[in-house]
Short mmCIF file of C-alpha atoms in Angstrom, two decimals:
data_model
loop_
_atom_site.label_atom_id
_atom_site.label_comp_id
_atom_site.label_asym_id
_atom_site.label_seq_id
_atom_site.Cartn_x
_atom_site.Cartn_y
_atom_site.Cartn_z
CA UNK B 639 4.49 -33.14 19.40
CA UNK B 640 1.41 -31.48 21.22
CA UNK B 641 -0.85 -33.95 22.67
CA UNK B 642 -3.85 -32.53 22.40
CA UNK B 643 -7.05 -34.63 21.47
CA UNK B 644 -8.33 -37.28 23.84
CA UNK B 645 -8.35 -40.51 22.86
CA UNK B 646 -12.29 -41.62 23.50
CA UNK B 647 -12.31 -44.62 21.82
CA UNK B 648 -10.88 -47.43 24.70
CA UNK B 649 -9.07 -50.83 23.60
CA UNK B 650 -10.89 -53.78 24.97
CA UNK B 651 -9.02 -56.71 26.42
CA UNK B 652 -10.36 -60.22 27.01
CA UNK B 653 -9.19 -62.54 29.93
CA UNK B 654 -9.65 -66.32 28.53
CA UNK B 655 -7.85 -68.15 30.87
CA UNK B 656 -6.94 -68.22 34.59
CA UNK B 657 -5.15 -70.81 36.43
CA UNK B 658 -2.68 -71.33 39.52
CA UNK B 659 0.81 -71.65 39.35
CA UNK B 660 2.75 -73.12 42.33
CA UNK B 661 6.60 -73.01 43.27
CA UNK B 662 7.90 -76.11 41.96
CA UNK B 663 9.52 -76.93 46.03
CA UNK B 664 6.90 -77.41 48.86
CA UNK B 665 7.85 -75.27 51.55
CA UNK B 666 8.05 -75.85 55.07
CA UNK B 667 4.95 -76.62 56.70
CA UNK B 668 4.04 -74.11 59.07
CA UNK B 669 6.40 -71.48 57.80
CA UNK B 670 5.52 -68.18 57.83
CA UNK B 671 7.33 -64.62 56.65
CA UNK B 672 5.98 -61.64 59.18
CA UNK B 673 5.75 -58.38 57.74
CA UNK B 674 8.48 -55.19 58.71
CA UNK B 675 7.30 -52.13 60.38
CA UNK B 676 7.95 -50.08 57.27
CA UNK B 677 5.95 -52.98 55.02
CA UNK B 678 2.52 -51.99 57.32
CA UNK B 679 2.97 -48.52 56.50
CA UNK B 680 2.64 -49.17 52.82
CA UNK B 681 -1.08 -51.16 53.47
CA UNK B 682 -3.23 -47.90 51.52
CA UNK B 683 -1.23 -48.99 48.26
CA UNK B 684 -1.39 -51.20 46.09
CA UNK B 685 1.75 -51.86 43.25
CA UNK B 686 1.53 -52.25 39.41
CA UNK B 687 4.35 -53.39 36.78
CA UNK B 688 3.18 -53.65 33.38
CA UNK B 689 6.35 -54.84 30.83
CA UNK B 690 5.79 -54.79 27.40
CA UNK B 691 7.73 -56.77 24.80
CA UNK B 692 7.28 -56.30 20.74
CA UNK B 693 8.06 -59.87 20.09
CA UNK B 694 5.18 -62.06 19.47
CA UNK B 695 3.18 -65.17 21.50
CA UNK B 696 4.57 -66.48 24.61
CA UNK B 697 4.46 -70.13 24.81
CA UNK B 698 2.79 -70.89 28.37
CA UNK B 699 4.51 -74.11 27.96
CA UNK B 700 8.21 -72.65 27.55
CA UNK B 701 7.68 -69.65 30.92
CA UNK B 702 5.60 -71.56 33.16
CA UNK B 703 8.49 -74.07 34.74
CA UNK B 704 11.16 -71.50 35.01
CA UNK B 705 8.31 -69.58 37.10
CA UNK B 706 7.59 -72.72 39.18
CA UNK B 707 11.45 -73.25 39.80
CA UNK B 708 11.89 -69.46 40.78
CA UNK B 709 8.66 -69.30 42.99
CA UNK B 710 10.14 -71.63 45.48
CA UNK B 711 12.63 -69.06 46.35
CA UNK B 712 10.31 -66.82 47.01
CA UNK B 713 7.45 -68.71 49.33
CA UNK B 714 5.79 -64.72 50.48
CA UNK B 715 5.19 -64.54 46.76
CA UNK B 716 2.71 -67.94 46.49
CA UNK B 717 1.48 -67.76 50.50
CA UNK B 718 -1.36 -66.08 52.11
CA UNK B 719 -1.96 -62.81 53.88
CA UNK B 720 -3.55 -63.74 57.38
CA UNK B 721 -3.16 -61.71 61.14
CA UNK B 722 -0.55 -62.75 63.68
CA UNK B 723 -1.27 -62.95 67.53
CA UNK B 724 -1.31 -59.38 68.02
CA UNK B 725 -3.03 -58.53 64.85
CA UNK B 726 -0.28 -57.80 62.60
CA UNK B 727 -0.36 -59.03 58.72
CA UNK B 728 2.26 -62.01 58.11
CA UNK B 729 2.41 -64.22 55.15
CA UNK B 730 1.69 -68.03 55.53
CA UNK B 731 3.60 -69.78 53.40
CA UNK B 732 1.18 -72.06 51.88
CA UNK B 733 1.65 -72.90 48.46
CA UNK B 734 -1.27 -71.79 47.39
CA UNK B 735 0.09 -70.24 44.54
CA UNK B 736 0.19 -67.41 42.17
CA UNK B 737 -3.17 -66.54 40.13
CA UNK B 738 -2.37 -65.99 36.69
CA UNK B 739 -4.21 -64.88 33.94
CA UNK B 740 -4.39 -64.99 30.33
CA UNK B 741 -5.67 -62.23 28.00
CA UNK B 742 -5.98 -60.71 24.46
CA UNK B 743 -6.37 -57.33 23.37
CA UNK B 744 -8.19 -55.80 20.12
CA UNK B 745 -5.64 -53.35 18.62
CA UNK B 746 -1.77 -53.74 18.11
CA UNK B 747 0.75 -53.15 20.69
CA UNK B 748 2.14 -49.86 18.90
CA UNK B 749 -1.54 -48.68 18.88
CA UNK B 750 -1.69 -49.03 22.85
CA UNK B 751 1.47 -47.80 23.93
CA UNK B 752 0.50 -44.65 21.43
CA UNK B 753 -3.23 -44.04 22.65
CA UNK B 754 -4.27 -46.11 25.95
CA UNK B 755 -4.46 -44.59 29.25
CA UNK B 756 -4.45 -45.06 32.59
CA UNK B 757 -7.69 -46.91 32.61
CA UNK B 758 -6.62 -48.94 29.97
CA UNK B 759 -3.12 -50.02 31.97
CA UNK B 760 -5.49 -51.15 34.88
CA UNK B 761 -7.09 -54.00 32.38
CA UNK B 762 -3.11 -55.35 31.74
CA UNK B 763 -2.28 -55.51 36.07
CA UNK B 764 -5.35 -57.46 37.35
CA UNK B 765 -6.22 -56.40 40.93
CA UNK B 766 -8.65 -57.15 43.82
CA UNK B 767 -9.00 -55.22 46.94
CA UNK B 768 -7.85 -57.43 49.99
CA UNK B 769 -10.70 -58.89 51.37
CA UNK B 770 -11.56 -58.84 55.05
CA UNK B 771 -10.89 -63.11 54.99
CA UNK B 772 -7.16 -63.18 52.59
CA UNK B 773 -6.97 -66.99 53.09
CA UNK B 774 -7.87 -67.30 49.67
CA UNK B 775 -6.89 -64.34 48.31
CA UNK B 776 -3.63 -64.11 45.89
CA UNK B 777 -1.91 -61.23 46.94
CA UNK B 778 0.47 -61.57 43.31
CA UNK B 779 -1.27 -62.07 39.87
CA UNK B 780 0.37 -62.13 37.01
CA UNK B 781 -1.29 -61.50 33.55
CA UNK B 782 0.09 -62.24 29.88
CA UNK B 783 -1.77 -59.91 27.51
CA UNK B 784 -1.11 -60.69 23.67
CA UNK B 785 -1.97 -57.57 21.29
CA UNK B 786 -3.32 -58.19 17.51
CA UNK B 787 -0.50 -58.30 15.00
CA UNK B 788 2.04 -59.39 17.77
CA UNK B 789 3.95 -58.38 21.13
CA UNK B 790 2.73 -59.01 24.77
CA UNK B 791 2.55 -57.10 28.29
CA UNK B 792 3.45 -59.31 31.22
CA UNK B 793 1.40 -57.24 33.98
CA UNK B 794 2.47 -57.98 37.87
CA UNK B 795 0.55 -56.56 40.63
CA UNK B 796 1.13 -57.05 44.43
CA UNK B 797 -0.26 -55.51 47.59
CA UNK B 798 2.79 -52.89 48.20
CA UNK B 799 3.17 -53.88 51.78
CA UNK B 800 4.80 -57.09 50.42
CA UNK B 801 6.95 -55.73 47.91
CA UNK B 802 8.46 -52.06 46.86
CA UNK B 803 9.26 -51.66 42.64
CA UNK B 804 12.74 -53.06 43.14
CA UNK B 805 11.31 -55.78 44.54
CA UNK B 806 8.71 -56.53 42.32
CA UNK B 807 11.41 -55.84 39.24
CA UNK B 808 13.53 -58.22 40.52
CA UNK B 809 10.61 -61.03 40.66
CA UNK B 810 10.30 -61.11 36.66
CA UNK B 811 14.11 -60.58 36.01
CA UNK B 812 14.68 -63.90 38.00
CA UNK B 813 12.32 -65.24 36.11
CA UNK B 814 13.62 -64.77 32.67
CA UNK B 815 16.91 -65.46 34.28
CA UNK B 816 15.53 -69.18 35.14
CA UNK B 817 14.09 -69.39 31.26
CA UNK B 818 17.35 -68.91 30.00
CA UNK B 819 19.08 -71.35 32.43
CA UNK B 820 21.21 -68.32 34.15
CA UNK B 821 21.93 -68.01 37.86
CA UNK B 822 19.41 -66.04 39.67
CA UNK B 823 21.82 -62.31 39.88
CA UNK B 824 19.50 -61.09 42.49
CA UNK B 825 18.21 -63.98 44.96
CA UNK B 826 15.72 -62.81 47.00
CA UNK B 827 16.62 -61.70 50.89
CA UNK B 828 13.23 -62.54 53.07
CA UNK B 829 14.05 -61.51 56.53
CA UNK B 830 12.16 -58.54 58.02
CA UNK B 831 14.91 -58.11 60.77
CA UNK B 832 17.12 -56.28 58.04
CA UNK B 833 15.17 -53.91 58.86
CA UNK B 834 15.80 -53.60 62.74
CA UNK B 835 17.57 -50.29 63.76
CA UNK B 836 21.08 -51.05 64.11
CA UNK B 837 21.95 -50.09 68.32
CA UNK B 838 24.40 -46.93 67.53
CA UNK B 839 21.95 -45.04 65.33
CA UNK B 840 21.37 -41.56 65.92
CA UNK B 841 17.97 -40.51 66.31
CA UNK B 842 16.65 -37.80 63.95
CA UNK B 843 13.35 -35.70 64.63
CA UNK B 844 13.20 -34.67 60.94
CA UNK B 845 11.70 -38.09 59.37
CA UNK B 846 9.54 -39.45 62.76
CA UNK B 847 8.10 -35.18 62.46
CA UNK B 848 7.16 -35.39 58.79
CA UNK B 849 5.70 -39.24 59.02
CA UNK B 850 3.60 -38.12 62.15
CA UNK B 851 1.85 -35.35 60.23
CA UNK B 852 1.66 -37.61 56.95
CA UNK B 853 -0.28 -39.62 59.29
CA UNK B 854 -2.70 -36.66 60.98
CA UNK B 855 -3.55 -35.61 57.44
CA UNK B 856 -7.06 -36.04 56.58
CA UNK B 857 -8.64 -38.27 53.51
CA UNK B 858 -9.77 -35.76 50.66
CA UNK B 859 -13.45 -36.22 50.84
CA UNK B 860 -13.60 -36.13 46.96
CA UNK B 861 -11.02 -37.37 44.67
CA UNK B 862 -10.25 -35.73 41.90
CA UNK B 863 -10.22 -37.80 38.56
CA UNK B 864 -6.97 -38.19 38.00
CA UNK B 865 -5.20 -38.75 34.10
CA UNK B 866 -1.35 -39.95 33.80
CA UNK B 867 1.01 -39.58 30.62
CA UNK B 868 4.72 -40.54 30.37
CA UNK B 869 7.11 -38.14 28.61
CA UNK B 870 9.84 -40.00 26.82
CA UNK B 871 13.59 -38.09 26.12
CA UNK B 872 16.51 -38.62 24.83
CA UNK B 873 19.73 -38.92 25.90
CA UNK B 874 20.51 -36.00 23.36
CA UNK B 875 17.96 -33.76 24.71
CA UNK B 876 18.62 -34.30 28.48
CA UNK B 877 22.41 -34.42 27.34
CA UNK B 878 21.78 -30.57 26.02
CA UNK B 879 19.33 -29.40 28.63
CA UNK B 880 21.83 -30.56 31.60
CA UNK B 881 24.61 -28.64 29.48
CA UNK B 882 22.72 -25.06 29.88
CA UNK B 883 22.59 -25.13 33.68
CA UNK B 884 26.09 -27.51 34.62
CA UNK B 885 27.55 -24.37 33.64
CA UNK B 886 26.16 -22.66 36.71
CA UNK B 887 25.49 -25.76 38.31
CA UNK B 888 28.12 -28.60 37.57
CA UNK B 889 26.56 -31.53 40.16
CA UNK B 890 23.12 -31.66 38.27
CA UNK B 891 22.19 -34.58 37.37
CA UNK B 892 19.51 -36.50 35.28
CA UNK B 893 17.31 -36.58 38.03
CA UNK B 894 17.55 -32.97 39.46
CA UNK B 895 17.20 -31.68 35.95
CA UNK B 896 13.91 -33.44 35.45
CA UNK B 897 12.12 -32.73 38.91
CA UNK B 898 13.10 -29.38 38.52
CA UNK B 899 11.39 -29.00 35.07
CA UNK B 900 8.17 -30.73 36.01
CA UNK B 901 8.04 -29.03 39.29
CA UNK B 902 8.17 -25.92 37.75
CA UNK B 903 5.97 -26.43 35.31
CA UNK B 904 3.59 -28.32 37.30
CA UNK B 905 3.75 -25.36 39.67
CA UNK B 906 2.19 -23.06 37.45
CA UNK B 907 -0.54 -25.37 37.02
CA UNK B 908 -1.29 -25.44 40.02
CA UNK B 909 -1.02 -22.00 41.17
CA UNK B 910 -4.60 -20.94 41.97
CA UNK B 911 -4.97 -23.93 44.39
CA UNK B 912 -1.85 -23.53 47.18
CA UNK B 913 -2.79 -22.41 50.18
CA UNK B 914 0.66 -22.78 51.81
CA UNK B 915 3.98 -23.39 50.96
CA UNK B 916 4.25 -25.98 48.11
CA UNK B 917 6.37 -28.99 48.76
CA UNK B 918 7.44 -32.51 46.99
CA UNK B 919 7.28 -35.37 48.58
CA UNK B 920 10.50 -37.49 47.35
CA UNK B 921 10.47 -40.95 47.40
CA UNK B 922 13.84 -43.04 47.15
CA UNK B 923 15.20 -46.54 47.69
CA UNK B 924 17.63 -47.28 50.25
CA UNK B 925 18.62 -50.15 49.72
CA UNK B 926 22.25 -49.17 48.53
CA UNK B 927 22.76 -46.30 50.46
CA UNK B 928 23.17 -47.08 54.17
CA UNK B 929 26.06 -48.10 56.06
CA UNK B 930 25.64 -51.51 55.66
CA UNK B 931 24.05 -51.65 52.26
CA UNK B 932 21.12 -53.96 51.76
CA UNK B 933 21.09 -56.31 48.98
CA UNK B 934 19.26 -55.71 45.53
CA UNK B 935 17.60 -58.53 46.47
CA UNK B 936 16.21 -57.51 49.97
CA UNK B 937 12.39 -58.65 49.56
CA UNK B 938 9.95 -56.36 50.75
CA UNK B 939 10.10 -52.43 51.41
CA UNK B 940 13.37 -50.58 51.90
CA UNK B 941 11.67 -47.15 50.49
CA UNK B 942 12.47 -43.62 52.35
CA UNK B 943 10.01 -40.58 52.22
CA UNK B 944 11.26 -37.02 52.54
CA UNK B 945 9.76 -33.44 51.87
CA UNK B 946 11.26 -30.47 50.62
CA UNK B 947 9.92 -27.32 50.48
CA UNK B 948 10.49 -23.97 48.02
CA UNK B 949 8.73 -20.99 48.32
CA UNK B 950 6.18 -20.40 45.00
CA UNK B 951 7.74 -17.46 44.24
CA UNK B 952 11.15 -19.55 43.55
CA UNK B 953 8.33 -22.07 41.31
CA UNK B 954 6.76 -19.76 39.42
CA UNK B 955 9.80 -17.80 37.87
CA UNK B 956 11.06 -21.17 36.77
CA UNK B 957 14.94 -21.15 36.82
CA UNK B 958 15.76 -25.06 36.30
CA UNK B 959 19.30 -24.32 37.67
CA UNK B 960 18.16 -22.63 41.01
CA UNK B 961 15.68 -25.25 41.31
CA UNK B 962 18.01 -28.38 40.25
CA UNK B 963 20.08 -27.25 42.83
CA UNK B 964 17.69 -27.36 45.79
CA UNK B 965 16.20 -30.71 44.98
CA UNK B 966 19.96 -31.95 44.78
CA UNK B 967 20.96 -30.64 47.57
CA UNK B 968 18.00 -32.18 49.43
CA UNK B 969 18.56 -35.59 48.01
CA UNK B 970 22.41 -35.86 48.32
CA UNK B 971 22.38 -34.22 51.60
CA UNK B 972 20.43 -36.74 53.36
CA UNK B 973 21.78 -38.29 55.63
CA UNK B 974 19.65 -41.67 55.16
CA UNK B 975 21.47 -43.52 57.95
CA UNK B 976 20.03 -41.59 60.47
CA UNK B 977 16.87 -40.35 58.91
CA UNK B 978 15.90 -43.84 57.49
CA UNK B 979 16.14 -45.65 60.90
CA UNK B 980 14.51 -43.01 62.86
CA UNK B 981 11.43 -43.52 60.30
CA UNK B 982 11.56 -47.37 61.10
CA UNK B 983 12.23 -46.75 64.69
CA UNK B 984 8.84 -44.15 64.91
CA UNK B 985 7.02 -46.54 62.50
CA UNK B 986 7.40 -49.66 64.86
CA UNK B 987 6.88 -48.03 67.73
CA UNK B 988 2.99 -46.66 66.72
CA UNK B 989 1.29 -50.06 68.71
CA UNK B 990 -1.28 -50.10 70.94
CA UNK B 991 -1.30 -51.86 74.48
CA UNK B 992 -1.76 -55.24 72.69
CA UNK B 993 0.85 -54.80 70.12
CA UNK B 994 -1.14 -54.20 66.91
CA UNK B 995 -0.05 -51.50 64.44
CA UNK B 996 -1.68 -48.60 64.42
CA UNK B 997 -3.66 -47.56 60.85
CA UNK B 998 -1.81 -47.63 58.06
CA UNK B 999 -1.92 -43.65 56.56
CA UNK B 1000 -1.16 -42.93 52.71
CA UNK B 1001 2.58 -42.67 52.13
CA UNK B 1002 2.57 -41.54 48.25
CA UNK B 1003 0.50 -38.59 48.60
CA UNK B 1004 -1.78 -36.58 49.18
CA UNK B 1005 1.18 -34.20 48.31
CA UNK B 1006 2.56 -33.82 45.15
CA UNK B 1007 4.61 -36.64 45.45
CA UNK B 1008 7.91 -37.52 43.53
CA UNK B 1009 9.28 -41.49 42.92
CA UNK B 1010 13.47 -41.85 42.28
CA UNK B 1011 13.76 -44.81 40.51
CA UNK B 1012 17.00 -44.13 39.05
CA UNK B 1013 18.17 -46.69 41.31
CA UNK B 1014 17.14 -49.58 39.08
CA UNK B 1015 20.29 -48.27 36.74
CA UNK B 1016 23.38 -50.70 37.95
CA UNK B 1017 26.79 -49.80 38.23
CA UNK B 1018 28.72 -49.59 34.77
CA UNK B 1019 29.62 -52.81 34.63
CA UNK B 1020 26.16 -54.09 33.81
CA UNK B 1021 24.60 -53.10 30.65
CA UNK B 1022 20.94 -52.51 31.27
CA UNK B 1023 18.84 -51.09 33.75
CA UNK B 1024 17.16 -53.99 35.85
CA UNK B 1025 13.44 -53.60 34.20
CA UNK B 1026 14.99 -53.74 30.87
CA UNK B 1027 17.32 -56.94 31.40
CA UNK B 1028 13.52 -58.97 31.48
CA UNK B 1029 14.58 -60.76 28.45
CA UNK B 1030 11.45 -63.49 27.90
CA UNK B 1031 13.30 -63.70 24.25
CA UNK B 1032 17.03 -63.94 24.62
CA UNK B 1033 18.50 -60.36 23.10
CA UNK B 1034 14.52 -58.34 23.23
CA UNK B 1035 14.40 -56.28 25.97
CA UNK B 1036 11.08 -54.37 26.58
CA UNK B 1037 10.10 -51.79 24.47
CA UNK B 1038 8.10 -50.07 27.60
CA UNK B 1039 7.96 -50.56 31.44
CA UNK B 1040 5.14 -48.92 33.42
CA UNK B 1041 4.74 -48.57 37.19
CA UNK B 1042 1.65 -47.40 38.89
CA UNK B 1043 1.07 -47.43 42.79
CA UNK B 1044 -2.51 -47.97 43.61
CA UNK B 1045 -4.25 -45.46 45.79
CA UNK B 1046 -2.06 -42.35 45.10
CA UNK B 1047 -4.50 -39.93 44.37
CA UNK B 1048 -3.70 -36.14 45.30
CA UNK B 1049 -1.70 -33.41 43.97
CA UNK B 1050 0.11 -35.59 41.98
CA UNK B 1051 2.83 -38.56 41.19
CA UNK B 1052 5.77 -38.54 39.68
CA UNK B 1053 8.18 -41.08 38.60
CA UNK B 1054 11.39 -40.77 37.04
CA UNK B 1055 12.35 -44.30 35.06
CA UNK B 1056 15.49 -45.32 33.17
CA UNK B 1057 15.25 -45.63 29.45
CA UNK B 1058 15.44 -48.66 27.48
CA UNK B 1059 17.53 -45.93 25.09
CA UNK B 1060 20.28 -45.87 27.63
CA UNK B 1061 23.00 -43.23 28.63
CA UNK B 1062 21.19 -40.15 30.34
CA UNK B 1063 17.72 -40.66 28.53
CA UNK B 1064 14.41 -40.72 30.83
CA UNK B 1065 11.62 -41.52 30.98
CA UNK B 1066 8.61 -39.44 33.20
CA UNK B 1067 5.49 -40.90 34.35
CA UNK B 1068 2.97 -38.30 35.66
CA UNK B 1069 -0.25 -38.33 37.29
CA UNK B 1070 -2.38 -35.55 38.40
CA UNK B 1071 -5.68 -34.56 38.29
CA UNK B 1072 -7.08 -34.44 34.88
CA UNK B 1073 -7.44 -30.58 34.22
CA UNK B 1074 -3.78 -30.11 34.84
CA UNK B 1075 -2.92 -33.09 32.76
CA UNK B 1076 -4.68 -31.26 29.88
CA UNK B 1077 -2.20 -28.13 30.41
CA UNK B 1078 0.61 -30.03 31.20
CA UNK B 1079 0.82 -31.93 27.94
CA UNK B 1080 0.89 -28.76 25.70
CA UNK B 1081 3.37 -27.02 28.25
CA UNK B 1082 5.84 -25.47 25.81
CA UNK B 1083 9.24 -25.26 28.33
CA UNK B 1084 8.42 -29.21 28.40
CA UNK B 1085 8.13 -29.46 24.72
CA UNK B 1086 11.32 -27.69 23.54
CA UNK B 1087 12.60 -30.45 25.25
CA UNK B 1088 10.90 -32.73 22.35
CA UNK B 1089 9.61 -35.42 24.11
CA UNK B 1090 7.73 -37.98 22.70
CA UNK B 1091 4.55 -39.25 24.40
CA UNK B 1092 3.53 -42.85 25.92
CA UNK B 1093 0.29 -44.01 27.68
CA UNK B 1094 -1.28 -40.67 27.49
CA UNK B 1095 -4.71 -41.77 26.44
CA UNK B 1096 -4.58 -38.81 23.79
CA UNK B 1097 -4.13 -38.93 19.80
#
């Protein structure tokens, strides 16, 4: 289905209520949770989780003490940003609570999910820049949307030096956990010293070289406006397109398949403005995948960023296979122990003679940048991926989960979601500046495919 008409009439949504919810346990007084080298770096961004359910009203009286109960295991989530001694951010764990809003919106949840855009998804995450004086300032809101006709969007948004999309994910699913009276799966793990180098690691150049010029790179002077849309496909479809090249190719996965479409195709978008070598910045969680494995429930940041580069000629022609290939190869053949550490290690180390951090730079972006969240699908004995297992109503999962990271304006973002379909169906969020969005959309490789469309504010 070609997307292909603009959507310029927006959906209005009306806030009618805002109030404070605590934890329902008083923390220690005086207790505060300091913030991880790797949790400063992420300071330009800002995180967005927008969940969206086809059942009907949520009864504030039914959620809110299952979210009281669960916020007292997590006391960074209701405290207060403020500076240590040396400058740094820590949380204070205060009590102060978590803002939360209550909205409506003017047209029918099928309507949005169909037609609103990217715009439109800010009105559902409520956000406010962090003020220069945070004492007062909730870092998490939460906002319940209801939609005419039925179904509501439970919208989460954090500063993303406190929490990473696992994270965040992991907040609401212990939260419907506590509504239904089930043991919290993933209890939150809030201790920054997780993420201390471990003494035998092996220093790598590769990650400390690419963060250091991440962190020369000038601010665009002029941001493009930017336009996001999020291709939907079946397990079928990826199921036959994964067929056509494991023949030359038998490790690609998912994943590979689907950066390597996008890339190319975003590639020939894009042409007339390289002026060097393109590259994709890949983004991945960690959390399972070093020698001591963190929890799921590790609280805060445990995100690596690599870079791989392919020469445009290798773009433009567009084999998937050859393509697939590289970006596995790059993935798989990290070595994360080393290259994960070193980041941390070169990360904690940029302090000045008093021991402040030095400037946070912009980790997704400027570069076309791509986001792995096929972590968030559990091993085979669990059913659902996390995002989907947010039951508010025991046996309806969400129809939809969006993510959006706040201040990722460039070349591009892309993020590659489980399905609430299941098996090897995907779902791709894009961003990019709205020109290319415009070609993109009516991209025929990426429509034989026969994806359906969500979010794209088109018709």
């Amino acid at each position: 289905m070609e997307q292909n008409q603009k959507n310029t009439t927006s959906p209005s949504v009306k806030v009618h209520s805002v109030l404070t919810i605590v934890s329902g346990t008083p923390v220690r007084k005086g207790s505060v949770c300091p913030l991880s080298p790797l949790d400063h770096a992420m300071a330009h961004h800002s995180l967005h989780l927008i969940f969206y359910y086809s059942c009907g009203s949520f009864d504030l009286d039914r959620i809110r003490p299952p979210l009281n109960d669960v916020l007292s295991l997590y006391p960074i989530v209701t405290g207060r940003l403020a500076r240590d001694g040396d400058g740094n951010w820590h949380v204070k764990c205060t009590d102060a609570g978590v803002r939360t809003y209550l909205a409506n919106a003017d047209v029918s949840i099928d309507e949005w999910l169909r037609f609103a855009g990217a715009d439109d998804e800010r009105l559902l995450s409520p956000w406010e820049d962090l003020p220069d004086d945070p004492h007062i300032w909730s870092p998490f809101r939460i906002q319940i949307t209801e939609f005419e006709g039925g179904g509501t969007a439970v919208g989460l948004s954090c500063p993303h030096m406190l929490a990473d999309p696992t994270s965040a994910t992991l907040l609401i699913k212990s939260w419907t956990e506590a509504l239904h009276h089930e043991p919290i799966a993933h209890p939150p793990l809030l201790h920054p010293l997780a993420l201390k180098p471990p003494p035998a690691t092996t220093t790598s150049i590769t990650s400390p070289v690419y963060y250091a010029a991440k962190s020369t790179r000038s601010e665009p002077k002029k941001s493009p406006k930017m336009a996001s849309a999020t291709f939907c496909f079946l397990d079928s479809a990826i199921k036959k397109s994964l067929s056509e090249i494991q023949s030359t190719f038998p490790d690609a996965t998912p994943f590979d398949l689907l950066v390597a479409l996008f890339w190319t195709r975003i590639a020939r978008v894009k042409r007339s403005t390289w002026d060097q070598t393109p590259s994709m910045s890949f983004c991945m969680d960690i959390r399972r995948r070093l020698q001591d494995p963190l929890p799921d429930g590790f609280f805060g940041n445990a995100l690596h960023f690599s870079q791989l580069k392919v020469g445009a000629h290798e773009l433009e022609c567009g084999d998937l296979c050859n393509v697939a290939e590289l970006v596995h190869c790059h993935v798989a053949g990290l070595d994360l122990q080393d290259e994960f550490w070193s980041a941390v290690d070169w990360l904690g180390s940029r302090k000045d003679g008093h021991g402040k951090f030095a400037s946070p730079f912009r980790m997704y972006g400027p570069e076309l940048t791509c986001v792995n969240m096929e972590h968030m699908i559990p091993d085979e004995s669990e059913s659902e991926p996390f995002m989907y297992m947010t039951q508010f109503v025991k046996g309806q999962k969400p129809v939809h989960v969006s993510c959006h990271v706040g201040n990722s304006e460039g070349e591009g973002l892309i993020l590659v979601l489980p399905s609430p379909e299941g098996g090897l169906a995907r779902r791709v969020a894009v961003m990019l500046p709205e020109e290319e969005m415009d070609r993109l959309v009516e991209d025929k490789v990426i429509l034989s495919l026969e994806p359906t469309f969500l979010l794209s504010g088109r018709m």
